[in-house]
Tab-separated table of C-alpha atoms and ligand atoms in Angstrom:
chain	number	residue	atom	x	y	z
A	12	MET	CA	-49.570	-75.924	70.608
A	13	ALA	CA	-48.241	-79.351	71.434
A	14	LYS	CA	-47.181	-81.207	68.359
A	15	VAL	CA	-49.006	-84.501	67.874
A	16	LYS	CA	-46.452	-87.225	67.426
A	17	VAL	CA	-47.182	-89.166	64.271
A	18	LYS	CA	-46.274	-92.811	64.547
A	19	THR	CA	-45.060	-94.411	61.382
A	20	GLY	CA	-44.034	-97.952	60.710
A	21	TYR	CA	-42.896	-100.097	57.812
A	22	VAL	CA	-45.312	-102.796	56.765
A	23	CYS	CA	-45.038	-105.529	54.141
A	24	SER	CA	-47.986	-105.191	51.785
A	25	ASP	CA	-48.042	-108.951	51.167
A	26	CYS	CA	-47.932	-110.471	54.609
A	27	GLY	CA	-48.417	-107.511	56.919
A	28	ALA	CA	-45.164	-107.999	58.857
A	29	THR	CA	-43.989	-104.782	60.492
A	30	TYR	CA	-40.450	-103.393	60.654
A	31	PRO	CA	-38.964	-100.429	62.517
A	32	LYS	CA	-36.861	-99.457	59.476
A	33	TRP	CA	-37.283	-99.722	55.735
A	34	GLN	CA	-35.718	-102.694	54.047
A	35	GLY	CA	-35.936	-104.040	50.521
A	36	HIS	CA	-36.666	-107.631	51.411
A	37	CYS	CA	-39.378	-108.918	53.726
A	38	SER	CA	-37.779	-111.554	55.906
A	39	ALA	CA	-41.186	-112.864	56.959
A	40	CYS	CA	-42.595	-113.786	53.545
A	41	ASP	CA	-39.497	-113.529	51.373
A	42	ALA	CA	-40.981	-110.924	49.036
A	43	TRP	CA	-38.987	-108.053	47.541
A	44	SER	CA	-39.958	-104.369	47.402
A	45	THR	CA	-43.181	-104.881	49.302
A	46	ILE	CA	-42.307	-102.903	52.416
A	47	LYS	CA	-43.899	-99.475	52.546
A	48	GLU	CA	-43.987	-96.719	55.112
A	49	VAL	CA	-47.419	-96.384	56.648
A	50	ARG	CA	-48.781	-93.930	59.109
A	51	LEU	CA	-50.140	-95.748	62.105
A	52	GLY	CA	-52.988	-94.398	64.180
A	53	ALA	CA	-51.670	-91.918	66.798
A	54	GLU	CA	-53.121	-94.086	69.546
A	55	PRO	CA	-54.553	-97.544	69.310
A	56	ARG	CA	-58.220	-96.802	69.319
A	57	ALA	CA	-60.197	-98.069	72.283
A	58	GLY	CA	-61.835	-101.396	71.672
A	59	ARG	CA	-59.905	-102.192	68.494
A	60	ARG	CA	-58.166	-105.507	68.358
A	61	ASP	CA	-57.117	-107.557	65.373
A	62	GLY	CA	-59.051	-110.772	65.099
A	63	PHE	CA	-60.752	-110.015	68.372
A	64	ALA	CA	-63.112	-112.826	69.325
A	65	GLY	CA	-65.642	-111.248	71.688
A	66	ALA	CA	-66.032	-109.354	74.917
A	67	THR	CA	-63.050	-109.608	77.230
A	68	SER	CA	-63.624	-111.223	80.587
A	69	ALA	CA	-61.784	-112.694	83.515
A	70	VAL	CA	-60.046	-116.055	83.345
A	71	THR	CA	-62.700	-118.787	83.398
A	72	LEU	CA	-62.697	-122.559	83.427
A	73	LEU	CA	-63.662	-123.970	80.040
A	74	GLY	CA	-66.339	-126.130	81.625
A	75	GLU	CA	-67.973	-123.104	83.226
A	76	VAL	CA	-68.392	-121.172	80.017
A	77	SER	CA	-72.078	-121.122	79.252
A	78	CYS	CA	-72.799	-121.608	75.628
A	79	THR	CA	-75.872	-121.787	73.547
A	80	GLU	CA	-75.926	-123.717	70.319
A	81	GLU	CA	-75.146	-121.097	67.674
A	82	ALA	CA	-78.372	-120.536	65.847
A	83	ARG	CA	-77.404	-120.489	62.212
A	84	PHE	CA	-79.725	-118.933	59.702
A	85	SER	CA	-80.028	-119.347	55.983
A	86	SER	CA	-78.372	-117.021	53.504
A	87	GLY	CA	-81.321	-117.514	51.182
A	88	SER	CA	-79.320	-119.714	48.830
A	89	GLU	CA	-78.882	-123.451	49.340
A	90	GLU	CA	-75.508	-123.559	47.592
A	91	PHE	CA	-74.163	-120.621	49.599
A	92	ASP	CA	-75.421	-122.241	52.828
A	93	ARG	CA	-73.710	-125.495	51.930
A	94	VAL	CA	-70.390	-123.760	51.301
A	95	LEU	CA	-70.667	-121.923	54.627
A	96	GLY	CA	-71.339	-125.197	56.443
A	97	GLY	CA	-75.049	-124.640	56.992
A	98	GLY	CA	-75.786	-120.917	56.839
A	99	PHE	CA	-74.655	-117.796	58.654
A	100	VAL	CA	-73.423	-117.928	62.258
A	101	PRO	CA	-74.357	-114.776	64.222
A	102	GLY	CA	-71.305	-112.721	65.131
A	103	SER	CA	-69.180	-114.224	62.383
A	104	VAL	CA	-67.119	-112.370	59.831
A	105	ILE	CA	-67.131	-113.657	56.269
A	106	LEU	CA	-64.799	-112.499	53.539
A	107	ILE	CA	-65.856	-113.071	49.939
A	108	GLY	CA	-62.981	-112.870	47.486
A	109	GLY	CA	-62.921	-113.070	43.719
A	110	ASP	CA	-61.861	-111.424	40.485
A	111	PRO	CA	-63.736	-108.376	39.265
A	112	GLY	CA	-66.838	-109.706	37.525
A	113	ALA	CA	-66.803	-112.978	39.460
A	114	GLY	CA	-70.265	-112.130	40.752
A	115	LYS	CA	-69.560	-111.145	44.362
A	116	SER	CA	-71.942	-108.190	44.315
A	117	THR	CA	-74.561	-110.183	42.424
A	118	ILE	CA	-74.612	-113.156	44.807
A	119	LEU	CA	-74.725	-110.848	47.825
A	120	LEU	CA	-77.494	-108.706	46.383
A	121	GLN	CA	-79.539	-111.792	45.528
A	122	THR	CA	-79.094	-113.498	48.888
A	123	MET	CA	-79.553	-110.313	50.921
A	124	CYS	CA	-82.828	-109.438	49.204
A	125	HIS	CA	-84.139	-112.858	50.243
A	126	ALA	CA	-82.553	-112.882	53.712
A	127	ALA	CA	-84.165	-109.479	54.379
A	128	SER	CA	-87.582	-111.117	54.571
A	129	SER	CA	-86.683	-112.472	58.003
A	130	LYS	CA	-83.577	-110.499	59.088
A	131	GLU	CA	-82.603	-106.847	59.251
A	132	VAL	CA	-80.060	-106.312	56.478
A	133	LEU	CA	-77.779	-103.340	55.837
A	134	TYR	CA	-75.967	-103.345	52.484
A	135	VAL	CA	-73.106	-100.848	52.327
A	136	SER	CA	-71.827	-100.133	48.851
A	137	GLY	CA	-68.679	-98.127	48.365
A	138	GLU	CA	-68.249	-99.084	44.724
A	139	GLU	CA	-71.567	-98.845	42.937
A	140	SER	CA	-74.171	-96.128	43.290
A	141	LEU	CA	-77.506	-96.991	44.877
A	142	GLN	CA	-79.203	-96.315	41.515
A	143	GLN	CA	-77.051	-98.937	39.828
A	144	ILE	CA	-77.772	-101.483	42.532
A	145	ALA	CA	-81.496	-100.763	42.545
A	146	GLY	CA	-81.563	-101.058	38.753
A	147	ARG	CA	-79.883	-104.431	38.886
A	148	ALA	CA	-82.146	-105.690	41.682
A	149	ARG	CA	-85.233	-104.642	39.665
A	150	ARG	CA	-83.920	-106.332	36.556
A	151	LEU	CA	-83.327	-109.521	38.518
A	152	GLN	CA	-86.843	-109.180	39.965
A	153	LEU	CA	-85.640	-109.428	43.547
A	154	PRO	CA	-87.796	-108.454	46.510
A	155	LEU	CA	-86.361	-105.005	47.256
A	156	ASP	CA	-88.580	-103.446	49.857
A	157	ARG	CA	-86.790	-104.612	53.001
A	158	VAL	CA	-83.071	-104.240	52.287
A	159	LYS	CA	-81.526	-101.129	53.811
A	160	MET	CA	-78.882	-99.563	51.590
A	161	LEU	CA	-76.065	-97.155	52.331
A	162	ALA	CA	-73.599	-95.677	49.848
A	163	GLU	CA	-70.624	-94.908	52.068
A	164	SER	CA	-66.911	-95.504	52.264
A	165	SER	CA	-66.130	-94.084	55.706
A	166	VAL	CA	-65.732	-96.754	58.358
A	167	GLU	CA	-66.887	-94.440	61.119
A	168	ARG	CA	-70.061	-93.433	59.309
A	169	VAL	CA	-70.875	-97.054	58.447
A	170	LEU	CA	-70.481	-98.047	62.095
A	171	GLU	CA	-72.607	-95.068	63.157
A	172	ALA	CA	-75.378	-96.105	60.776
A	173	ALA	CA	-75.093	-99.688	61.996
A	174	GLU	CA	-75.400	-98.539	65.637
A	175	SER	CA	-78.637	-96.740	64.909
A	176	GLU	CA	-80.174	-99.216	62.450
A	177	ARG	CA	-79.259	-102.322	64.479
A	178	PRO	CA	-79.053	-104.719	61.520
A	179	GLU	CA	-78.485	-108.464	61.886
A	180	VAL	CA	-76.495	-108.767	58.679
A	181	VAL	CA	-74.117	-106.138	57.288
A	182	VAL	CA	-72.507	-106.322	53.838
A	183	ILE	CA	-69.432	-104.215	53.096
A	184	ASP	CA	-68.856	-104.035	49.318
A	185	SER	CA	-65.861	-103.776	49.277
A	186	ILE	CA	-63.284	-103.599	52.073
A	187	GLN	CA	-60.709	-102.111	49.662
A	188	VAL	CA	-62.664	-98.859	49.275
A	189	MET	CA	-63.253	-98.339	52.997
A	190	GLN	CA	-61.442	-95.546	54.724
A	191	SER	CA	-60.904	-94.914	58.397
A	192	ALA	CA	-60.415	-91.318	59.521
A	193	GLY	CA	-57.693	-92.270	61.991
A	194	ILE	CA	-55.400	-93.517	59.231
A	195	ASP	CA	-53.701	-91.170	56.849
A	196	ALA	CA	-53.247	-93.465	53.870
A	197	ALA	CA	-54.990	-94.153	50.592
A	198	PRO	CA	-57.914	-96.615	50.584
A	199	GLY	CA	-56.949	-100.067	49.403
A	200	GLY	CA	-53.522	-99.778	51.038
A	201	VAL	CA	-52.316	-102.172	53.668
A	202	SER	CA	-52.941	-100.021	56.697
A	203	GLN	CA	-56.379	-98.789	55.551
A	204	VAL	CA	-57.629	-102.290	54.755
A	205	ARG	CA	-56.260	-103.686	57.977
A	206	GLU	CA	-57.636	-100.938	60.213
A	207	SER	CA	-61.026	-100.920	58.492
A	208	ALA	CA	-61.347	-104.690	58.668
A	209	ALA	CA	-60.287	-104.691	62.317
A	210	ALA	CA	-62.906	-102.076	63.185
A	211	PHE	CA	-65.645	-104.029	61.391
A	212	THR	CA	-64.536	-107.332	62.945
A	213	CYS	CA	-64.611	-105.827	66.418
A	214	TYR	CA	-68.086	-104.458	65.716
A	215	ALA	CA	-69.342	-107.865	64.528
A	216	LYS	CA	-67.917	-109.694	67.551
A	217	THR	CA	-69.366	-107.293	70.085
A	218	SER	CA	-72.782	-106.842	68.471
A	219	GLY	CA	-73.369	-110.369	67.130
A	220	VAL	CA	-74.155	-109.281	63.566
A	221	VAL	CA	-73.084	-111.338	60.568
A	222	LEU	CA	-70.551	-109.206	58.753
A	223	ILE	CA	-69.797	-109.954	55.123
A	224	MET	CA	-66.867	-108.177	53.498
A	225	VAL	CA	-66.118	-108.269	49.800
A	226	GLY	CA	-62.414	-108.412	48.945
A	227	HIS	CA	-60.719	-108.177	45.573
A	228	VAL	CA	-58.051	-110.619	44.541
A	229	THR	CA	-54.814	-109.962	42.767
A	230	LYS	CA	-53.646	-111.702	39.607
A	231	ASP	CA	-52.164	-114.648	41.501
A	232	GLN	CA	-55.568	-115.271	43.132
A	233	SER	CA	-54.550	-114.103	46.580
A	234	LEU	CA	-56.563	-111.450	48.354
A	235	ALA	CA	-55.390	-107.916	47.761
A	236	GLY	CA	-54.257	-106.269	50.951
A	237	PRO	CA	-52.594	-107.665	53.998
A	238	MET	CA	-52.547	-111.345	54.688
A	239	THR	CA	-53.717	-110.489	58.194
A	240	LEU	CA	-57.144	-110.012	56.609
A	241	SER	CA	-57.457	-113.782	56.204
A	242	HIS	CA	-56.414	-114.317	59.812
A	243	MET	CA	-58.982	-111.849	61.077
A	244	VAL	CA	-62.066	-113.334	59.483
A	245	ASP	CA	-63.902	-116.499	60.497
A	246	THR	CA	-64.726	-117.669	57.023
A	247	GLN	CA	-63.105	-116.925	53.711
A	248	VAL	CA	-65.075	-117.747	50.599
A	249	MET	CA	-63.599	-117.535	47.105
A	250	LEU	CA	-65.737	-117.094	44.031
A	251	SER	CA	-64.202	-117.997	40.690
A	252	SER	CA	-65.331	-118.301	37.138
A	253	THR	CA	-65.007	-121.374	34.934
A	254	GLU	CA	-63.082	-121.100	31.653
A	255	ASP	CA	-66.176	-120.525	29.547
A	256	ALA	CA	-67.539	-118.030	32.149
A	257	ARG	CA	-70.864	-119.856	32.274
A	258	TYR	CA	-70.455	-121.160	35.784
A	259	ARG	CA	-69.239	-119.696	39.035
A	260	LEU	CA	-67.577	-121.919	41.609
A	261	MET	CA	-67.693	-121.064	45.291
A	262	ARG	CA	-65.272	-122.599	47.766
A	263	THR	CA	-64.274	-121.836	51.337
A	264	THR	CA	-60.545	-121.563	51.950
A	265	LYS	CA	-60.967	-121.042	55.673
A	266	ASN	CA	-63.930	-121.788	57.900
A	267	ARG	CA	-64.062	-121.659	61.673
A	268	PHE	CA	-67.640	-122.922	61.657
A	269	GLY	CA	-67.659	-125.732	59.147
A	270	PRO	CA	-65.782	-127.814	56.611
A	271	VAL	CA	-63.669	-126.249	53.875
A	272	ASN	CA	-64.095	-128.785	51.121
A	273	GLU	CA	-67.564	-127.921	49.863
A	274	LEU	CA	-68.006	-126.639	46.364
A	275	GLY	CA	-70.959	-124.467	45.461
A	276	VAL	CA	-71.848	-124.162	41.797
A	277	PHE	CA	-73.863	-121.375	40.187
A	278	ALA	CA	-74.711	-120.619	36.591
A	279	MET	CA	-74.424	-116.974	35.512
A	280	THR	CA	-77.527	-116.169	33.510
A	281	GLU	CA	-79.174	-112.982	32.298
A	282	ARG	CA	-81.353	-113.291	35.403
A	283	GLY	CA	-78.372	-113.345	37.787
A	284	LEU	CA	-76.793	-116.334	39.480
A	285	ARG	CA	-78.796	-119.555	39.479
A	286	GLU	CA	-77.959	-122.494	41.702
A	287	VAL	CA	-76.801	-125.654	40.000
A	288	LYS	CA	-78.258	-128.307	42.261
A	289	ASN	CA	-76.704	-131.311	40.563
A	290	PRO	CA	-73.421	-130.184	39.072
A	291	SER	CA	-71.812	-133.596	38.676
A	292	ALA	CA	-71.743	-133.636	34.878
A	293	ILE	CA	-71.676	-129.964	33.866
A	294	PHE	CA	-68.021	-130.084	32.883
A	295	LEU	CA	-68.360	-133.053	30.569
A	296	SER	CA	-68.658	-132.403	26.889
A	297	ARG	CA	-68.906	-135.587	24.898
A	298	THR	CA	-67.605	-135.407	21.395
A	299	GLU	CA	-68.355	-137.867	18.609
A	300	ASN	CA	-64.786	-138.981	18.178
A	301	ALA	CA	-62.732	-139.664	21.246
A	302	ALA	CA	-59.151	-138.423	21.159
A	303	PRO	CA	-56.104	-140.119	22.629
A	304	GLY	CA	-55.132	-138.756	26.032
A	305	SER	CA	-58.656	-137.953	27.197
A	306	LEU	CA	-60.234	-139.719	30.149
A	307	ILE	CA	-63.067	-139.109	32.627
A	308	SER	CA	-62.510	-139.254	36.364
A	309	VAL	CA	-64.816	-138.564	39.251
A	310	LEU	CA	-63.824	-136.242	42.077
A	311	TRP	CA	-65.481	-135.959	45.456
A	312	GLU	CA	-66.229	-132.352	46.356
A	313	GLY	CA	-67.355	-132.127	50.000
A	314	THR	CA	-70.551	-134.111	49.851
A	315	ARG	CA	-71.021	-134.512	46.120
A	316	PRO	CA	-69.378	-136.250	43.176
A	317	LEU	CA	-68.083	-134.261	40.225
A	318	LEU	CA	-67.174	-135.816	36.881
A	319	VAL	CA	-64.204	-134.192	35.169
A	320	GLU	CA	-62.344	-134.767	31.942
A	321	ILE	CA	-58.577	-135.134	32.195
A	322	GLN	CA	-56.678	-134.373	29.003
A	323	SER	CA	-53.076	-135.108	28.371
A	324	LEU	CA	-50.741	-134.403	25.502
A	325	VAL	CA	-47.375	-136.104	25.261
A	326	VAL	CA	-45.079	-134.927	22.468
A	327	SER	CA	-41.379	-135.419	21.970
A	328	ALA	CA	-39.469	-132.463	23.366
A	329	GLN	CA	-38.111	-130.201	20.649
A	330	TYR	CA	-35.271	-128.617	22.515
A	331	GLY	CA	-33.787	-128.330	25.957
A	332	SER	CA	-35.155	-130.119	28.960
A	333	PRO	CA	-38.684	-131.512	28.500
A	334	ARG	CA	-41.599	-129.461	29.778
A	335	ARG	CA	-44.092	-130.707	32.336
A	336	LEU	CA	-47.153	-128.539	32.648
A	337	GLY	CA	-50.372	-129.049	34.556
A	338	ILE	CA	-53.448	-126.842	34.445
A	339	GLY	CA	-55.825	-127.475	37.328
A	340	LEU	CA	-53.405	-129.935	38.892
A	341	ASP	CA	-50.475	-129.721	41.250
A	342	GLN	CA	-47.207	-129.643	39.320
A	343	ASN	CA	-45.423	-131.854	41.852
A	344	ARG	CA	-48.158	-134.447	41.612
A	345	ILE	CA	-47.611	-134.694	37.848
A	346	ALA	CA	-43.862	-135.070	38.326
A	347	MET	CA	-44.510	-137.881	40.799
A	348	ILE	CA	-46.971	-139.671	38.534
A	349	LEU	CA	-44.471	-139.445	35.646
A	350	ALA	CA	-41.770	-140.967	37.818
A	351	VAL	CA	-44.098	-143.824	38.799
A	352	ILE	CA	-45.029	-144.425	35.137
A	353	THR	CA	-41.334	-144.614	34.244
A	354	LYS	CA	-40.372	-146.906	37.082
A	355	HIS	CA	-43.417	-149.163	37.360
A	356	GLY	CA	-45.025	-148.846	33.938
A	357	GLY	CA	-41.800	-149.278	32.009
A	358	LEU	CA	-42.402	-146.283	29.740
A	359	VAL	CA	-39.598	-143.855	28.946
A	360	LEU	CA	-40.942	-140.324	29.011
A	361	SER	CA	-37.739	-138.472	29.780
A	362	ASP	CA	-37.509	-137.000	26.267
A	363	GLN	CA	-41.197	-136.042	26.091
A	364	ASP	CA	-43.045	-132.820	26.836
A	365	VAL	CA	-46.066	-133.661	29.008
A	366	PHE	CA	-49.107	-131.419	29.344
A	367	VAL	CA	-52.085	-132.259	31.525
A	368	ASN	CA	-55.283	-130.227	31.679
A	369	VAL	CA	-58.457	-130.544	33.726
A	370	VAL	CA	-61.254	-129.403	31.417
A	371	GLY	CA	-63.563	-126.607	32.531
A	372	GLY	CA	-61.253	-124.635	34.810
A	373	ILE	CA	-61.727	-127.015	37.731
A	374	ARG	CA	-58.881	-127.347	40.232
A	375	VAL	CA	-58.272	-130.866	41.418
A	376	LEU	CA	-57.472	-130.770	45.128
A	377	GLU	CA	-57.585	-134.466	45.965
A	378	THR	CA	-55.504	-137.437	44.940
A	379	SER	CA	-58.309	-139.493	43.429
A	380	ALA	CA	-57.561	-138.258	39.905
A	381	ASP	CA	-53.993	-139.686	39.977
A	382	LEU	CA	-54.785	-142.900	38.148
A	383	ALA	CA	-56.806	-141.079	35.489
A	384	VAL	CA	-53.887	-138.669	34.962
A	385	ALA	CA	-51.471	-141.594	34.621
A	386	LEU	CA	-53.668	-143.459	32.128
A	387	ALA	CA	-54.364	-140.280	30.128
A	388	ILE	CA	-50.609	-139.679	29.814
A	389	VAL	CA	-50.028	-143.275	28.712
A	390	SER	CA	-52.941	-143.063	26.260
A	391	SER	CA	-51.496	-139.947	24.633
A	392	PHE	CA	-47.967	-141.393	24.582
A	393	ARG	CA	-49.171	-144.567	22.847
A	394	ASN	CA	-51.564	-142.561	20.699
A	395	SER	CA	-54.314	-145.008	21.563
A	396	VAL	CA	-57.871	-143.935	22.256
A	397	LEU	CA	-59.501	-144.948	25.530
A	398	PRO	CA	-63.169	-145.982	25.492
A	399	GLN	CA	-65.555	-143.076	26.055
A	400	ASP	CA	-67.650	-144.986	28.556
A	401	LEU	CA	-64.682	-145.664	30.836
A	402	LEU	CA	-64.424	-144.081	34.258
A	403	VAL	CA	-61.161	-144.084	36.229
A	404	PHE	CA	-60.213	-143.023	39.727
A	405	GLY	CA	-57.674	-143.970	42.381
A	406	GLU	CA	-54.596	-142.674	44.151
A	407	VAL	CA	-51.165	-143.598	42.800
A	408	GLY	CA	-48.478	-144.427	45.380
A	409	LEU	CA	-44.725	-144.121	44.957
A	410	SER	CA	-44.208	-147.861	44.715
A	411	GLY	CA	-46.708	-148.102	41.881
A	412	GLU	CA	-49.557	-149.274	44.091
A	413	ILE	CA	-53.092	-147.972	43.532
A	414	ARG	CA	-54.704	-146.879	46.789
A	415	PRO	CA	-58.427	-146.696	47.464
A	416	VAL	CA	-60.141	-143.329	47.859
A	417	SER	CA	-63.205	-142.253	49.840
A	418	ASN	CA	-66.772	-142.798	48.642
A	419	GLY	CA	-65.771	-145.307	45.962
A	420	GLU	CA	-69.184	-146.841	45.503
A	421	SER	CA	-70.973	-143.487	45.303
A	422	ARG	CA	-68.501	-142.357	42.645
A	423	LEU	CA	-69.258	-145.454	40.595
A	424	LYS	CA	-73.015	-145.003	40.984
A	425	GLU	CA	-72.720	-141.419	39.757
A	426	GLY	CA	-70.888	-142.771	36.704
A	427	VAL	CA	-73.707	-145.221	35.984
A	428	LYS	CA	-76.194	-142.321	36.086
A	429	HIS	CA	-74.262	-140.594	33.333
A	430	GLY	CA	-73.949	-143.578	31.057
A	431	PHE	CA	-70.537	-144.989	31.974
A	432	THR	CA	-70.459	-148.759	31.647
A	433	ARG	CA	-66.946	-149.698	32.762
A	434	ALA	CA	-64.502	-148.501	35.352
A	435	ILE	CA	-60.921	-149.051	36.456
A	436	VAL	CA	-60.662	-148.406	40.189
A	437	PRO	CA	-58.482	-149.417	43.145
A	438	LYS	CA	-59.180	-152.953	44.307
A	439	GLY	CA	-60.252	-151.591	47.677
A	440	ASN	CA	-62.957	-149.546	45.947
A	441	ALA	CA	-64.328	-152.366	43.798
A	442	PRO	CA	-67.850	-153.006	45.118
A	443	LYS	CA	-68.557	-156.387	46.740
A	444	LYS	CA	-71.955	-156.520	45.127
A	445	GLU	CA	-72.034	-155.900	41.410
A	446	ILE	CA	-73.377	-152.515	40.325
A	447	ALA	CA	-75.974	-152.941	37.603
A	448	GLY	CA	-74.792	-151.583	34.278
A	449	MET	CA	-71.172	-151.149	35.283
A	450	LYS	CA	-68.267	-153.510	34.725
A	451	VAL	CA	-65.689	-152.692	37.389
A	452	VAL	CA	-62.054	-153.747	37.202
A	453	GLY	CA	-60.255	-153.494	40.542
A	454	VAL	CA	-56.489	-152.996	40.303
A	455	ASN	CA	-53.704	-153.122	42.882
A	456	SER	CA	-50.904	-151.592	40.871
A	457	LEU	CA	-50.225	-149.306	37.948
A	458	ALA	CA	-49.013	-152.300	35.922
A	459	GLU	CA	-52.398	-154.005	36.398
A	460	ALA	CA	-54.178	-150.813	35.365
A	461	LEU	CA	-52.057	-150.592	32.209
A	462	ASP	CA	-52.956	-154.188	31.405
A	463	ALA	CA	-56.630	-153.355	31.798
A	464	ILE	CA	-56.681	-150.666	29.123
B	527	TYD	P1	-70.615	-108.532	39.759
B	527	TYD	O1	-71.493	-109.143	40.788
B	527	TYD	O2	-70.774	-107.073	39.536
B	527	TYD	O3	-69.099	-108.892	40.024
B	527	TYD	P2	-68.118	-108.438	41.204
B	527	TYD	O4	-68.910	-107.719	42.224
B	527	TYD	O5	-67.545	-109.747	41.686
B	527	TYD	O6	-67.070	-107.619	40.560
B	527	TYD	O7	-70.886	-109.356	38.430
B	527	TYD	C1	-70.698	-108.789	37.219
B	527	TYD	C2	-70.642	-109.819	36.135
B	527	TYD	O8	-71.738	-110.683	36.118
B	527	TYD	C3	-70.591	-109.124	34.833
B	527	TYD	O9	-69.541	-109.687	34.080
B	527	TYD	C4	-71.929	-109.379	34.208
B	527	TYD	C5	-72.403	-110.631	34.865
B	527	TYD	N1	-73.860	-110.667	35.090
B	527	TYD	C6	-74.647	-111.450	34.286
B	527	TYD	O10	-74.176	-112.110	33.361
B	527	TYD	N2	-76.003	-111.516	34.535
B	527	TYD	C7	-76.572	-110.811	35.546
B	527	TYD	O11	-77.799	-110.894	35.745
B	527	TYD	C8	-75.731	-110.009	36.375
B	527	TYD	C9	-76.308	-109.210	37.496
B	527	TYD	C10	-74.388	-109.967	36.122
B	528	MG	MG1	-68.816	-105.725	42.842
């Protein structure tokens, strides 16, 4: 009997780079001890291509490609639709990542039960039993009669079922438990995840179904499995929990069919995930007595404002070099703001430990909180309390200038709605017409801002 030649390769479990020989260090992503021997499929299976984007055809002129406006359809949840950029695009592959308990299965179960009223839905669960899922759906009082369920972890059998059922939306919960017969490796490993995801992606692109894969994340918040997974999918959505676990935040980190800056907010209740339609003030907790170092800023998340509390603590460093720590903020940004405060604000912070925290587990991704961070640091350093009805936003530049940010007037109006009566903002953002109920001070430089407090 002819011996089947088994092809093996060495693959980095972090970035998916392949090597002909084992080595301790991955030269592609600089990680150590991540390269493992994997058994590759004996033959590349017909029709399987990584990140394959549709049926192959001859070379065509771009202008001659006929295209129909992609008909998006709703996921059944307004917040989810907003994060996706307006609903599901047929033939797209969506990856939903998040910690265990983030609510990935819950949000998918809820939306799929509603989407099933107008679309054929197949929900494949490899983690929970159908009894568990049905129990949860009943408890959440979801319409259950139209969702097709399958408890399966074999890629081939899932695809077989999909061929015969012809669904329009397929959910794979989760990609880490899927197993392809052609690959001789444990589920959850690099090669299994990659092969399974590639097979599902190819299926979605050729059949036009919306394919949603659930993916677990590792401790450092990156998706478990090969990085190629992110390259393969069209949209990557991350679900995370706030510090007090009451809210769930949904953000896209990659989107081929829409913007990536939208934030979806849900509240986790005993009746499942509820949409928070107006989340602008959910992270504010007003206390009776204001403390030094605390200040409210307003971020712009996609299309909506979000009020956040910035807290800072400046204490003299006890030993060694002073510590600079930011939670919810970029570390480099804090270092830069400290340098600007030293140079242009005339404060000496070189012997101080500086801690900055964004309350509520929010991550600040834009520069508009710079000025609030700077003033919060100064407020803590001077041990002076800032007024509780003060709102601050603006970008800090290296020469101490305060630059305007987008949507200035809308940010101010949101502040008025929540009872703020004064604001320190970049001069460029100061409204030409006075906003009723709000005294706005426009500043050009950090020195001017320090004079204003
Ligand atoms: P789940 O969707 O199972 O998380 P994942 O699939 O991302 O691992 O969510 C489980 C968590 O959500 C769990 O901590 C309990 C909580 N939960 C509620 O608080 N209320 C509910 O109605 C449901 C269904 C879950
Ligand atoms: Mg789950």
